[in-house]
PDB file of C-alpha atoms and ligand atoms in Angstrom:
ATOM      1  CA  UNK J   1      59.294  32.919 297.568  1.00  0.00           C
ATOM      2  CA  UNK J   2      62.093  31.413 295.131  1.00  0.00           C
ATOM      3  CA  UNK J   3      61.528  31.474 291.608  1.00  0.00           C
ATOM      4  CA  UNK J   4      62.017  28.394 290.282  1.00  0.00           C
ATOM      5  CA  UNK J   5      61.572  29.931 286.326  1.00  0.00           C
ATOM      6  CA  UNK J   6      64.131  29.536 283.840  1.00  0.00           C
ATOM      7  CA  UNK J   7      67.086  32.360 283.626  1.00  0.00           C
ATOM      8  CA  UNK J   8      65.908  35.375 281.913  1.00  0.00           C
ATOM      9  CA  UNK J   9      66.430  35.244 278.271  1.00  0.00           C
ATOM     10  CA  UNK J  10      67.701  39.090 276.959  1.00  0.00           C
ATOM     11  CA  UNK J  11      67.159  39.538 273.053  1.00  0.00           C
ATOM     12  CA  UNK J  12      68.781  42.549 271.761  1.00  0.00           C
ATOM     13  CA  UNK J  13      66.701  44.192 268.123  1.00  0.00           C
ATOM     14  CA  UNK J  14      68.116  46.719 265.861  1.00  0.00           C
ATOM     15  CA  UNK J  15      65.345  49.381 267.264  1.00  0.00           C
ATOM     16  CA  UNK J  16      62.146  49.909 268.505  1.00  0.00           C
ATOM     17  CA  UNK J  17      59.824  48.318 265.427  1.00  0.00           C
ATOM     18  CA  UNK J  18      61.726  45.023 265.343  1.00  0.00           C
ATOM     19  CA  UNK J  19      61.102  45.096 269.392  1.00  0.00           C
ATOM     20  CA  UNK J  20      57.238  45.928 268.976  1.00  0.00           C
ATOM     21  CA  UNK J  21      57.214  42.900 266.150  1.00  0.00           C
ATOM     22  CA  UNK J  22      58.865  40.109 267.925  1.00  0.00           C
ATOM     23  CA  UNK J  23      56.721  41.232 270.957  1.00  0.00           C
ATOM     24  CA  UNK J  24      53.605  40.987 268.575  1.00  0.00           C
ATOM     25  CA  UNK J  25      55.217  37.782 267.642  1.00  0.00           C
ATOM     26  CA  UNK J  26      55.558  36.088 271.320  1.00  0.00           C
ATOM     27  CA  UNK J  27      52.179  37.332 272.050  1.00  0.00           C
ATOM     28  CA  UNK J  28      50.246  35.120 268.660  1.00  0.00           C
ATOM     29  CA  UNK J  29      52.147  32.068 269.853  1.00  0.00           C
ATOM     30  CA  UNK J  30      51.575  32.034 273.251  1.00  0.00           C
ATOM     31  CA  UNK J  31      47.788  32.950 272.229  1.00  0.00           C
ATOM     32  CA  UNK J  32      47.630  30.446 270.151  1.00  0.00           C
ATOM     33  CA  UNK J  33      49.052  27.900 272.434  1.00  0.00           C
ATOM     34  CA  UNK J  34      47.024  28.723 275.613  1.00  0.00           C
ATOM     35  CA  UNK J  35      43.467  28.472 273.468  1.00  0.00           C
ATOM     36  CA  UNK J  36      44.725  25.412 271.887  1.00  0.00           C
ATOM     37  CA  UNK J  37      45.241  23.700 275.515  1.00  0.00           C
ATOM     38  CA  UNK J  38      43.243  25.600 277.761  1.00  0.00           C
ATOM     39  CA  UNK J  39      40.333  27.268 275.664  1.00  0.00           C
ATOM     40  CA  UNK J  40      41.127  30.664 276.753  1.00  0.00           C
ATOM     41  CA  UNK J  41      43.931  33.149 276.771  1.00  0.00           C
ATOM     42  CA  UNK J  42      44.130  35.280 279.639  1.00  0.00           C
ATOM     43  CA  UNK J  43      46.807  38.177 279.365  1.00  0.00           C
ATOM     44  CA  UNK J  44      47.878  40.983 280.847  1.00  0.00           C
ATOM     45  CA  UNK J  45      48.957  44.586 279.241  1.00  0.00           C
ATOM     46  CA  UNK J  46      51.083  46.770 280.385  1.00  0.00           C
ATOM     47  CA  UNK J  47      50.583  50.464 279.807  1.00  0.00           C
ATOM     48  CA  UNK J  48      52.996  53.487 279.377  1.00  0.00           C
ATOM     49  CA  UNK J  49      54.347  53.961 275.356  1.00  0.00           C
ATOM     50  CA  UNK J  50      56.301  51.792 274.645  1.00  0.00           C
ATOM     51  CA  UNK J  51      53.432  48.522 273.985  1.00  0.00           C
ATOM     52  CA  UNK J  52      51.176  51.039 272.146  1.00  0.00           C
ATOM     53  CA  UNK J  53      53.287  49.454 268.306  1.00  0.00           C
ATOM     54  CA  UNK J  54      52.762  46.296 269.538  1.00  0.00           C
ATOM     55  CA  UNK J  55      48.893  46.355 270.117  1.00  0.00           C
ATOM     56  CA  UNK J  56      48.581  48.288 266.662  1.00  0.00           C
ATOM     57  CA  UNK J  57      50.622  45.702 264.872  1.00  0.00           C
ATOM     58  CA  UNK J  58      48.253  42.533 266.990  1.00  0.00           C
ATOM     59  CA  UNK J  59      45.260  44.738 265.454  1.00  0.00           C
ATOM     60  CA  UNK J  60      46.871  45.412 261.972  1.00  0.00           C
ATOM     61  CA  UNK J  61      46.796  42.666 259.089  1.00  0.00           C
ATOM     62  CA  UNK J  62      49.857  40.969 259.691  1.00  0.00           C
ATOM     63  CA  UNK J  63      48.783  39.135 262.841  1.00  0.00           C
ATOM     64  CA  UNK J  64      44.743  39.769 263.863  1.00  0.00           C
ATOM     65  CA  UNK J  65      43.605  36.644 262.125  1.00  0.00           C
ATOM     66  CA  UNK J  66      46.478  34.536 263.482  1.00  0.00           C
ATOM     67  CA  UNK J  67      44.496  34.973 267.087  1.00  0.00           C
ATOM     68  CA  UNK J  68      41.134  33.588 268.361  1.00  0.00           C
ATOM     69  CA  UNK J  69      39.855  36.897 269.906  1.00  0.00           C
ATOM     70  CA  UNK J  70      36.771  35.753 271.421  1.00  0.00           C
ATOM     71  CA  UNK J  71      39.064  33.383 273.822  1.00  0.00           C
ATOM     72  CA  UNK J  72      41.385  36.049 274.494  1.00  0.00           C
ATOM     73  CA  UNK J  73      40.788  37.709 278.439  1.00  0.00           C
ATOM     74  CA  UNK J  74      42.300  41.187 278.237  1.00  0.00           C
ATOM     75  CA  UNK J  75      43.456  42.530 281.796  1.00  0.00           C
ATOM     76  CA  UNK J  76      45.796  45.277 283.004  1.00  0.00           C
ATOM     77  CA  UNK J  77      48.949  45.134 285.039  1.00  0.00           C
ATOM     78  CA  UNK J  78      48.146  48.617 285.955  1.00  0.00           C
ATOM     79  CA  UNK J  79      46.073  51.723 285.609  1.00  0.00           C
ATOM     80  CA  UNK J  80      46.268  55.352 286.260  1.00  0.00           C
ATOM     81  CA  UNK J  81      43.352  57.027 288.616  1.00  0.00           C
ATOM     82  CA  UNK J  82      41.794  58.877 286.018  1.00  0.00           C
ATOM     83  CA  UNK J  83      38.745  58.258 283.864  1.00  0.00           C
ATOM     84  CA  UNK J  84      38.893  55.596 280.632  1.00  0.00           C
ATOM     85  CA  UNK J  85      38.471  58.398 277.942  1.00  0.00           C
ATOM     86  CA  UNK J  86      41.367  60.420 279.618  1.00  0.00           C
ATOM     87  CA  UNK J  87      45.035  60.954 277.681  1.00  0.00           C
ATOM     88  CA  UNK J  88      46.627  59.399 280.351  1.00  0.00           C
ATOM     89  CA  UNK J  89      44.637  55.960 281.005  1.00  0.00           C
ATOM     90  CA  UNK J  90      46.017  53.014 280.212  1.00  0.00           C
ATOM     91  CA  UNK J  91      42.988  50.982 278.926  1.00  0.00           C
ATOM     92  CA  UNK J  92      42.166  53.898 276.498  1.00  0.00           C
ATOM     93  CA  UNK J  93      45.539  53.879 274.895  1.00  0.00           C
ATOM     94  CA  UNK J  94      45.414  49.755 274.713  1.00  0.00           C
ATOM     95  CA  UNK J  95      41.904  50.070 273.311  1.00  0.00           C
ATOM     96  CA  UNK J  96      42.817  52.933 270.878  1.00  0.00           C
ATOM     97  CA  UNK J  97      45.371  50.903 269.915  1.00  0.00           C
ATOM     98  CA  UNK J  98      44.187  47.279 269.366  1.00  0.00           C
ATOM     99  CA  UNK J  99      40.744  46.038 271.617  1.00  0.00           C
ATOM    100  CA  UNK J 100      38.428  48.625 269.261  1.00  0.00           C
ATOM    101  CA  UNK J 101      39.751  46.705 265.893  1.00  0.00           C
ATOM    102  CA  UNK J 102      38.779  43.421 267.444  1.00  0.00           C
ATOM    103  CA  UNK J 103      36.252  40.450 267.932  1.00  0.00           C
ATOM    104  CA  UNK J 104      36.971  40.282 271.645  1.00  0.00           C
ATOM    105  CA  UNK J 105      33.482  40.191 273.660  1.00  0.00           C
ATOM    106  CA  UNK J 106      33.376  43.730 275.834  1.00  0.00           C
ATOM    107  CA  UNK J 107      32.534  41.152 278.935  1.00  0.00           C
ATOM    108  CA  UNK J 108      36.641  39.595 278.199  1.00  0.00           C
ATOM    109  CA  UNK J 109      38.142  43.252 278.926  1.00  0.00           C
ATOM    110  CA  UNK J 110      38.739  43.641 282.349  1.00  0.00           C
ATOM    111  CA  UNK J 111      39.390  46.958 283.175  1.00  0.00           C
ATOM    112  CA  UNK J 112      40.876  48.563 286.368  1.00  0.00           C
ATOM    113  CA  UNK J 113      38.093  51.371 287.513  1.00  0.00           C
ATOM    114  CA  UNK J 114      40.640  54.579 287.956  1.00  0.00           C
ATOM    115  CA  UNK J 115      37.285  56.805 289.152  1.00  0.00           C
ATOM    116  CA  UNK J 116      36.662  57.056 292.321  1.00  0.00           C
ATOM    117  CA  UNK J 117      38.376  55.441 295.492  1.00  0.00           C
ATOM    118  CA  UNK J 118      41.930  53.656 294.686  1.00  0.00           C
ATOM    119  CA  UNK J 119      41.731  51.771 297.108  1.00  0.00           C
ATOM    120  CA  UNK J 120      37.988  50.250 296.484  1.00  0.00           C
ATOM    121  CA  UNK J 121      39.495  49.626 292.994  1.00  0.00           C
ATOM    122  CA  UNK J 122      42.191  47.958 293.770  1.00  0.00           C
ATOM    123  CA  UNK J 123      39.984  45.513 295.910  1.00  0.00           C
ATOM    124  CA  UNK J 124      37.537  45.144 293.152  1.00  0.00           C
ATOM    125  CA  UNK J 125      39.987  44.171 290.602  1.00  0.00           C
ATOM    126  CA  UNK J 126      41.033  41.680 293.152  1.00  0.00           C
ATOM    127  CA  UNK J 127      37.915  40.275 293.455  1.00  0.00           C
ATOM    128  CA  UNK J 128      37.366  40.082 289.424  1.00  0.00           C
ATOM    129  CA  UNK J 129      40.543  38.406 289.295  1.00  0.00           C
ATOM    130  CA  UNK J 130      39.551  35.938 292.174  1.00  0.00           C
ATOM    131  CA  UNK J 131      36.453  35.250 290.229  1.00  0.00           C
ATOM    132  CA  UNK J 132      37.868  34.643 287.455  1.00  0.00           C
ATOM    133  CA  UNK J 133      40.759  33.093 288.561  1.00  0.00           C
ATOM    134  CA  UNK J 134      38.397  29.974 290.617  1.00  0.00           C
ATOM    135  CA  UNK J 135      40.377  31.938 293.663  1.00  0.00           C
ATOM    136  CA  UNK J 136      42.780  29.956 292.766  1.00  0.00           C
ATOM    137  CA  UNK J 137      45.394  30.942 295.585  1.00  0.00           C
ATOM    138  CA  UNK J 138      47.168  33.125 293.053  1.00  0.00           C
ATOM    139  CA  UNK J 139      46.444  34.409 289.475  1.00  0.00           C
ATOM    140  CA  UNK J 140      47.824  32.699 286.565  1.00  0.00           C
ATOM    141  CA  UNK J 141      48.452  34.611 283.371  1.00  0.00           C
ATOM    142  CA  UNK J 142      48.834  33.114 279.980  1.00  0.00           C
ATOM    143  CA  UNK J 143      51.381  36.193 279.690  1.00  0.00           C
ATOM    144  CA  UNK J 144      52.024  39.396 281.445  1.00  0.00           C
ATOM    145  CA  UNK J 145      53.230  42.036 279.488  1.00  0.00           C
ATOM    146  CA  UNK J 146      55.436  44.518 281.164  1.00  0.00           C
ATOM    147  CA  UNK J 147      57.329  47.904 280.389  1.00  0.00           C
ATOM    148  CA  UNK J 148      60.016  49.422 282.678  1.00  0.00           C
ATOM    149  CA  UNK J 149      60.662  53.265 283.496  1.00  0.00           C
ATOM    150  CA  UNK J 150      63.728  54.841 283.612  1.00  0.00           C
ATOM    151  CA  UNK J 151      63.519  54.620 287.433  1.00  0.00           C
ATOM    152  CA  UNK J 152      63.610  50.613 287.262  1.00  0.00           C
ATOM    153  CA  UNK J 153      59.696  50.713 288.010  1.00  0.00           C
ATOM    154  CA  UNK J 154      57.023  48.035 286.395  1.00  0.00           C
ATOM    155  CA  UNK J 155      53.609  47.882 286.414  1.00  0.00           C
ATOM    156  CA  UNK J 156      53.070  50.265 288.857  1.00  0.00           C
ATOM    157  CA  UNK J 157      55.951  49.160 291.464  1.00  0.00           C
ATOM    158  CA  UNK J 158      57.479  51.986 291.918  1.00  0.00           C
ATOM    159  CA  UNK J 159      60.957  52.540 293.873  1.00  0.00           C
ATOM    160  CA  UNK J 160      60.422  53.106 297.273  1.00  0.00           C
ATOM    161  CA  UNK J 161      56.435  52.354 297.589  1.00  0.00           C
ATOM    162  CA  UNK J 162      54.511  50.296 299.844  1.00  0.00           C
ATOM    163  CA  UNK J 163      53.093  48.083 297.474  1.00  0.00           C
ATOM    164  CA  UNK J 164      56.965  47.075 297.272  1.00  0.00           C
ATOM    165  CA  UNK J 165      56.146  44.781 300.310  1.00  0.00           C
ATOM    166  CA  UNK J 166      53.101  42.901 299.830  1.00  0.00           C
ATOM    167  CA  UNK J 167      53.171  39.533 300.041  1.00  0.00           C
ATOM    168  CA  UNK J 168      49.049  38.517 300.249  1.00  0.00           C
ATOM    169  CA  UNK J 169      47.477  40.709 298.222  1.00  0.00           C
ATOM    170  CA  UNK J 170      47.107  40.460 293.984  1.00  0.00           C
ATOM    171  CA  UNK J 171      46.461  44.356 293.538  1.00  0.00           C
ATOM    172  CA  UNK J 172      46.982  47.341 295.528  1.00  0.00           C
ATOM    173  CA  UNK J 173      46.622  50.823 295.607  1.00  0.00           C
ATOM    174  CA  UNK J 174      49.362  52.366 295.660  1.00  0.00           C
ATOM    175  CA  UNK J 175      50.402  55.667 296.727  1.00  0.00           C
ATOM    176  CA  UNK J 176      53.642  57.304 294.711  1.00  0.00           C
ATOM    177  CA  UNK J 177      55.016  60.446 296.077  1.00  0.00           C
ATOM    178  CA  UNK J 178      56.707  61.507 292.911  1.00  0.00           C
ATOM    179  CA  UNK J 179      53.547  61.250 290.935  1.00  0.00           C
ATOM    180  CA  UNK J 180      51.806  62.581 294.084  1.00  0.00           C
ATOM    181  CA  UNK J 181      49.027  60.412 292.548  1.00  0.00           C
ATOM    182  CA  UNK J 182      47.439  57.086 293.463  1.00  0.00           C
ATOM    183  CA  UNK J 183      48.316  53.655 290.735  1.00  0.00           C
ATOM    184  CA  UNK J 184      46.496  50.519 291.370  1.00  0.00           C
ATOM    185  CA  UNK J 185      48.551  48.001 290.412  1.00  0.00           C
ATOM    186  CA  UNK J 186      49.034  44.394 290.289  1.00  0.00           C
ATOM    187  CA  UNK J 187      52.028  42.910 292.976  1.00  0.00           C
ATOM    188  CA  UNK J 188      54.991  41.184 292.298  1.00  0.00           C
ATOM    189  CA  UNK J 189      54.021  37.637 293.636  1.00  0.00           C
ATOM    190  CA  UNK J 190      50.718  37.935 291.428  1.00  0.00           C
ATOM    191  CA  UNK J 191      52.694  38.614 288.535  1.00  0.00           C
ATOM    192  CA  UNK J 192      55.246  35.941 289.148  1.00  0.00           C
ATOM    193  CA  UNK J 193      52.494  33.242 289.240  1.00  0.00           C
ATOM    194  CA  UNK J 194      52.696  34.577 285.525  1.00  0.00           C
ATOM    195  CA  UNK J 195      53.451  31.426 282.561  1.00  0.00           C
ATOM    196  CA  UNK J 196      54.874  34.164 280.454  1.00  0.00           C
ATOM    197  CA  UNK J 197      56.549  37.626 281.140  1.00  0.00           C
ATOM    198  CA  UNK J 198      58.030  39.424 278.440  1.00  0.00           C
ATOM    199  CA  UNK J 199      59.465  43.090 279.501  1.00  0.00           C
ATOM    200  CA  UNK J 200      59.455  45.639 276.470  1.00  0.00           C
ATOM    201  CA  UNK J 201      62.042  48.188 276.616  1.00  0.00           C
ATOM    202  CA  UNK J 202      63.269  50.357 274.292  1.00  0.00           C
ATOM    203  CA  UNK J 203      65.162  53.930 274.006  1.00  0.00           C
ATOM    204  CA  UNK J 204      68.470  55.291 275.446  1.00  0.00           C
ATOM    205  CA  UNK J 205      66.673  56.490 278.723  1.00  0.00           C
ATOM    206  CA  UNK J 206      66.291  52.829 279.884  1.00  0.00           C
ATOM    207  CA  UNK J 207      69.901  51.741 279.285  1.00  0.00           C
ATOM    208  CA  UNK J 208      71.611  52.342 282.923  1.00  0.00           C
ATOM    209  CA  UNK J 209      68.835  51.274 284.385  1.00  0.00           C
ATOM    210  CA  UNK J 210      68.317  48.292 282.303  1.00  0.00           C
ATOM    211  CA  UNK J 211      71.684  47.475 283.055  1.00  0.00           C
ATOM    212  CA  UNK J 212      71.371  47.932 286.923  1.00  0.00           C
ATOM    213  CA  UNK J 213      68.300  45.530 287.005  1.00  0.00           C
ATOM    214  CA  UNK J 214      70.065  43.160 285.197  1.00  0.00           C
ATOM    215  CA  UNK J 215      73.355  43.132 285.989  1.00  0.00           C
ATOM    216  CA  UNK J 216      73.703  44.889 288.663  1.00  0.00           C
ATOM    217  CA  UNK J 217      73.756  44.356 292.933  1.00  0.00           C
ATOM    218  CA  UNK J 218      70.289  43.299 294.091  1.00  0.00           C
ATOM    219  CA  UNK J 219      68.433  46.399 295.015  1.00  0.00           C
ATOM    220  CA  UNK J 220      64.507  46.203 295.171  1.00  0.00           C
ATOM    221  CA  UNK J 221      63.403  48.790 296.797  1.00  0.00           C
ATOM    222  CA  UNK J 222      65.674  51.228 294.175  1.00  0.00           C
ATOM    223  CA  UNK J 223      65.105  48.742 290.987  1.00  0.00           C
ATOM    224  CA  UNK J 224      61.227  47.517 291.284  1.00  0.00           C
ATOM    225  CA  UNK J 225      61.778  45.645 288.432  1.00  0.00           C
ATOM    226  CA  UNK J 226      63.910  43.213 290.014  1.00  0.00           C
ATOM    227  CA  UNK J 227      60.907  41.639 291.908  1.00  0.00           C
ATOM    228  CA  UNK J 228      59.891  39.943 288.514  1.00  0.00           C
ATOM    229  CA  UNK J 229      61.018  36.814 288.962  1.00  0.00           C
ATOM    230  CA  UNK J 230      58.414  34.272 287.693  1.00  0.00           C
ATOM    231  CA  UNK J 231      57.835  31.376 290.132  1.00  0.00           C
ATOM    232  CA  UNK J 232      57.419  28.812 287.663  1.00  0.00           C
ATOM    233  CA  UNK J 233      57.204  30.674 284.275  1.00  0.00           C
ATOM    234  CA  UNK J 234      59.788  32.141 281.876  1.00  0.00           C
ATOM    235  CA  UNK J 235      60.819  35.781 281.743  1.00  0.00           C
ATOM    236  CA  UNK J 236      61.921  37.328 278.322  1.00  0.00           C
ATOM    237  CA  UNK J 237      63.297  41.108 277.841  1.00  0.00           C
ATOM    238  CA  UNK J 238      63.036  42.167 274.534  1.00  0.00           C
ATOM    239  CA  UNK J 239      65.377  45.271 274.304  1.00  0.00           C
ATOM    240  CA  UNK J 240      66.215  47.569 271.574  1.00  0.00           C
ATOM    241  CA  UNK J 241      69.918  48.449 271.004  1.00  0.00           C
ATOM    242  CA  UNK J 242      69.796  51.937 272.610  1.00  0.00           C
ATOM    243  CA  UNK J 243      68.516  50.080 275.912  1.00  0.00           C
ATOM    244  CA  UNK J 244      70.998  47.435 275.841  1.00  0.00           C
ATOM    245  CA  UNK J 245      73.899  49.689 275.840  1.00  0.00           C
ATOM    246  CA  UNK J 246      74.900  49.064 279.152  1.00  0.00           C
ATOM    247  CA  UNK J 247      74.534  45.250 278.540  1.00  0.00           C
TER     248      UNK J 247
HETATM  249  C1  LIG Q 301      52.345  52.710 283.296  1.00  0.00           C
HETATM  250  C2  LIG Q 301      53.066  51.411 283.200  1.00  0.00           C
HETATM  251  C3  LIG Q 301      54.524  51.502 283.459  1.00  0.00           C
HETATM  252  C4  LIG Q 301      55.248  51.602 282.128  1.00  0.00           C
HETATM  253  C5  LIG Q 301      56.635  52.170 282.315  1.00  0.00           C
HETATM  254  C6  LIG Q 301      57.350  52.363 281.010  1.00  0.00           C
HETATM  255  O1  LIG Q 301      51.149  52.697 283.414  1.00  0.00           O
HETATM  256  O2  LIG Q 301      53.024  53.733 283.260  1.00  0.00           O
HETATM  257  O3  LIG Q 301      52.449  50.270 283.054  1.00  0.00           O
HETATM  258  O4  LIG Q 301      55.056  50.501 284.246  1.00  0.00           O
HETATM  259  O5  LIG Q 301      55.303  50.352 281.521  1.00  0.00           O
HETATM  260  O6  LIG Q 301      56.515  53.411 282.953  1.00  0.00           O
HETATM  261  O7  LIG Q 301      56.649  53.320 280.280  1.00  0.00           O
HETATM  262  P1  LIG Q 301      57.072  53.754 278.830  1.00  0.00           P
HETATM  263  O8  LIG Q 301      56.805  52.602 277.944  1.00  0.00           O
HETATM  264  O9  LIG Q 301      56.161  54.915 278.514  1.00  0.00           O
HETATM  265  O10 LIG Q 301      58.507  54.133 278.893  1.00  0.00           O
END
C-alpha cells in the first residue's frame, strides 16, 4: 500500500493549551466541512491524556455551537478491556470530557465493548463499522484523531504486536505483553483510508521518540507510529515545544 497523501505537515505551539486549541480548531473546520458536503461527520478519538483539553474545549463555549452535533458520528481508534465507567476506559474519559455536554444522539457514539471477549469485540466493532461504513472496502473517516506514547505506539499499535501486520482486517484484538492486557484497536490500513489525521503530542517524554518517527530510519515494528501514512488524506502533527525538541 503507498500513500499517496500529502507530506506530513509538523506545527510546533508554545505548550500544551495552544496544542489542545488548534486541535479543537482543526476538528470545527473539518466538522463543519464534512456536514456541509456530506451531511454527516464521522470521526474518530483517540484516547490516552493528552486529547482529554481538546474534547473539554469542543464542549466548552468557545467552539460547541460552531458544530452540528446531531451529524457528528463519534467512534474510537481504540479502547482498553475494561468496563465504560472504569478510570482507565477511553470512552469514559472522552464522554467525561465532551459527549455528556452535547446534542449528539446516544445511537451516533459508537463505542468499542471492552467487557467480555477481545476478540468478539474487536469483530463487532468491525461489523458496526462495516455497517456503517456501506462495507465500503475500507472505512473512511472525516478525521482520525491520534496520540502517540513514548514507545512510538498509536491507537493501540503497539511496538512489536501482531496487529502490526494486518493487512485485511479494520480492528483487532490485540494482545500487548508489556501491558499483559488485551487493546482492541483499529489497524493501520483502516486508519490510512482516513481524510484527516491529526497526531496530538505534547510533553518532553515524546521528544526522542517524536523525533525517531519522524526523522529517523524506517522502523515499524519499533516506531508503530510510522504506519500512519494516509492513503489519500493529509496527516498533521500538532506538537508542543517540549516534544519537538528533537525536531
Ligand atoms: C490509548 C491510546 C494511545 C494514546 C497514547 C498517548 O488508549 O492509550 O489511544 O495510543 O494516544 O498512549 O497517550 P497519552 O496522551 O496519555 O500520552
Amino acid at each position: 500500500m503507498e500513500a499517496r497523501g500529502e507530506t506530513p505537515k509538523v506545527t510546533i505551539f508554545d505548550d500544551a493549551e495552544e496544542v489542545a486549541r488548534a486541535a479543537a480548531e482543526r476538528f470545527v473546520e473539518l466538522a463543519q466541512s464534512a456536514t456541509a458536503k456530506r451531511g454527516r461527520f464521522a470521526v474518530a478519538l483517540s484516547g490516552g491524556s493528552t486529547p482529554k483539553r481538546t474534547y473539554e474545549l469542543l464542549a466548552g463555549d468557545d467552539y460547541k455551537d460552531r458544530v452540528d452535533w446531531p451529524k457528528v458520528h463519534v467512534f474510537f481508534g481504540d479502547e482498553r478491556m475494561v468496563p465504560p465507567d472504569d478510570a482507565e476506559s477511553n470512552y469514559r474519559m472522552a464522554s467525561e470530557a465532551m459527549l455528556s455536554c452535547l446534542s449528539i444522539p446516544p445511537e451516533n457514539v459508537h463505542r468499542i465493548n471492552g467487557l467480555g471477549d477481545s476478540v468478539a469485540n474487536a469483530r463487532l466493532y468491525e461489523d458496526e463499522l462495516r455497517t456503517f461504513f456501506n462495507n465500503d472496502g475500507w472505512p473512511s473517516f472525516d478525521l482520525v484523531l491520534l496520540g502517540m506514547g513514548d514507545d512510538g505506539h498509536t491507537a493501540s499499535l503497539f511496538p512489536g504486536t501482531r496487529a502490526l501486520d494486518e493487512r485485511d482486517a479494520w480492528v483487532a484484538a490485540n494482545w500487548v505483553e508489556k501491558l499483559k492486557a488485551y487493546r482492541v484497536t483499529l489497524t493501520a490500513p483502516a486508519i490510512n483510508r482516513a481524510a484527516h489525521i491529526i497526531f496530538l503530542v505534547t510533553g518532553a517524554n515524546k521528544a526522542t521518540p517524536l523525533s525517531e518517527v519522524l526523522k529517523g530510519e524506517p522502523d515499524t515494528r519499533r516506531l508503530p507510529s510510522q504506519l500512519i501514512k494516509p492513503l489519500d488524506g493529509s496527516l498533521e502533527w500538532l506538537v508542543d515545544k517540549a516534544a519537538a525538541a528533537g525536531l
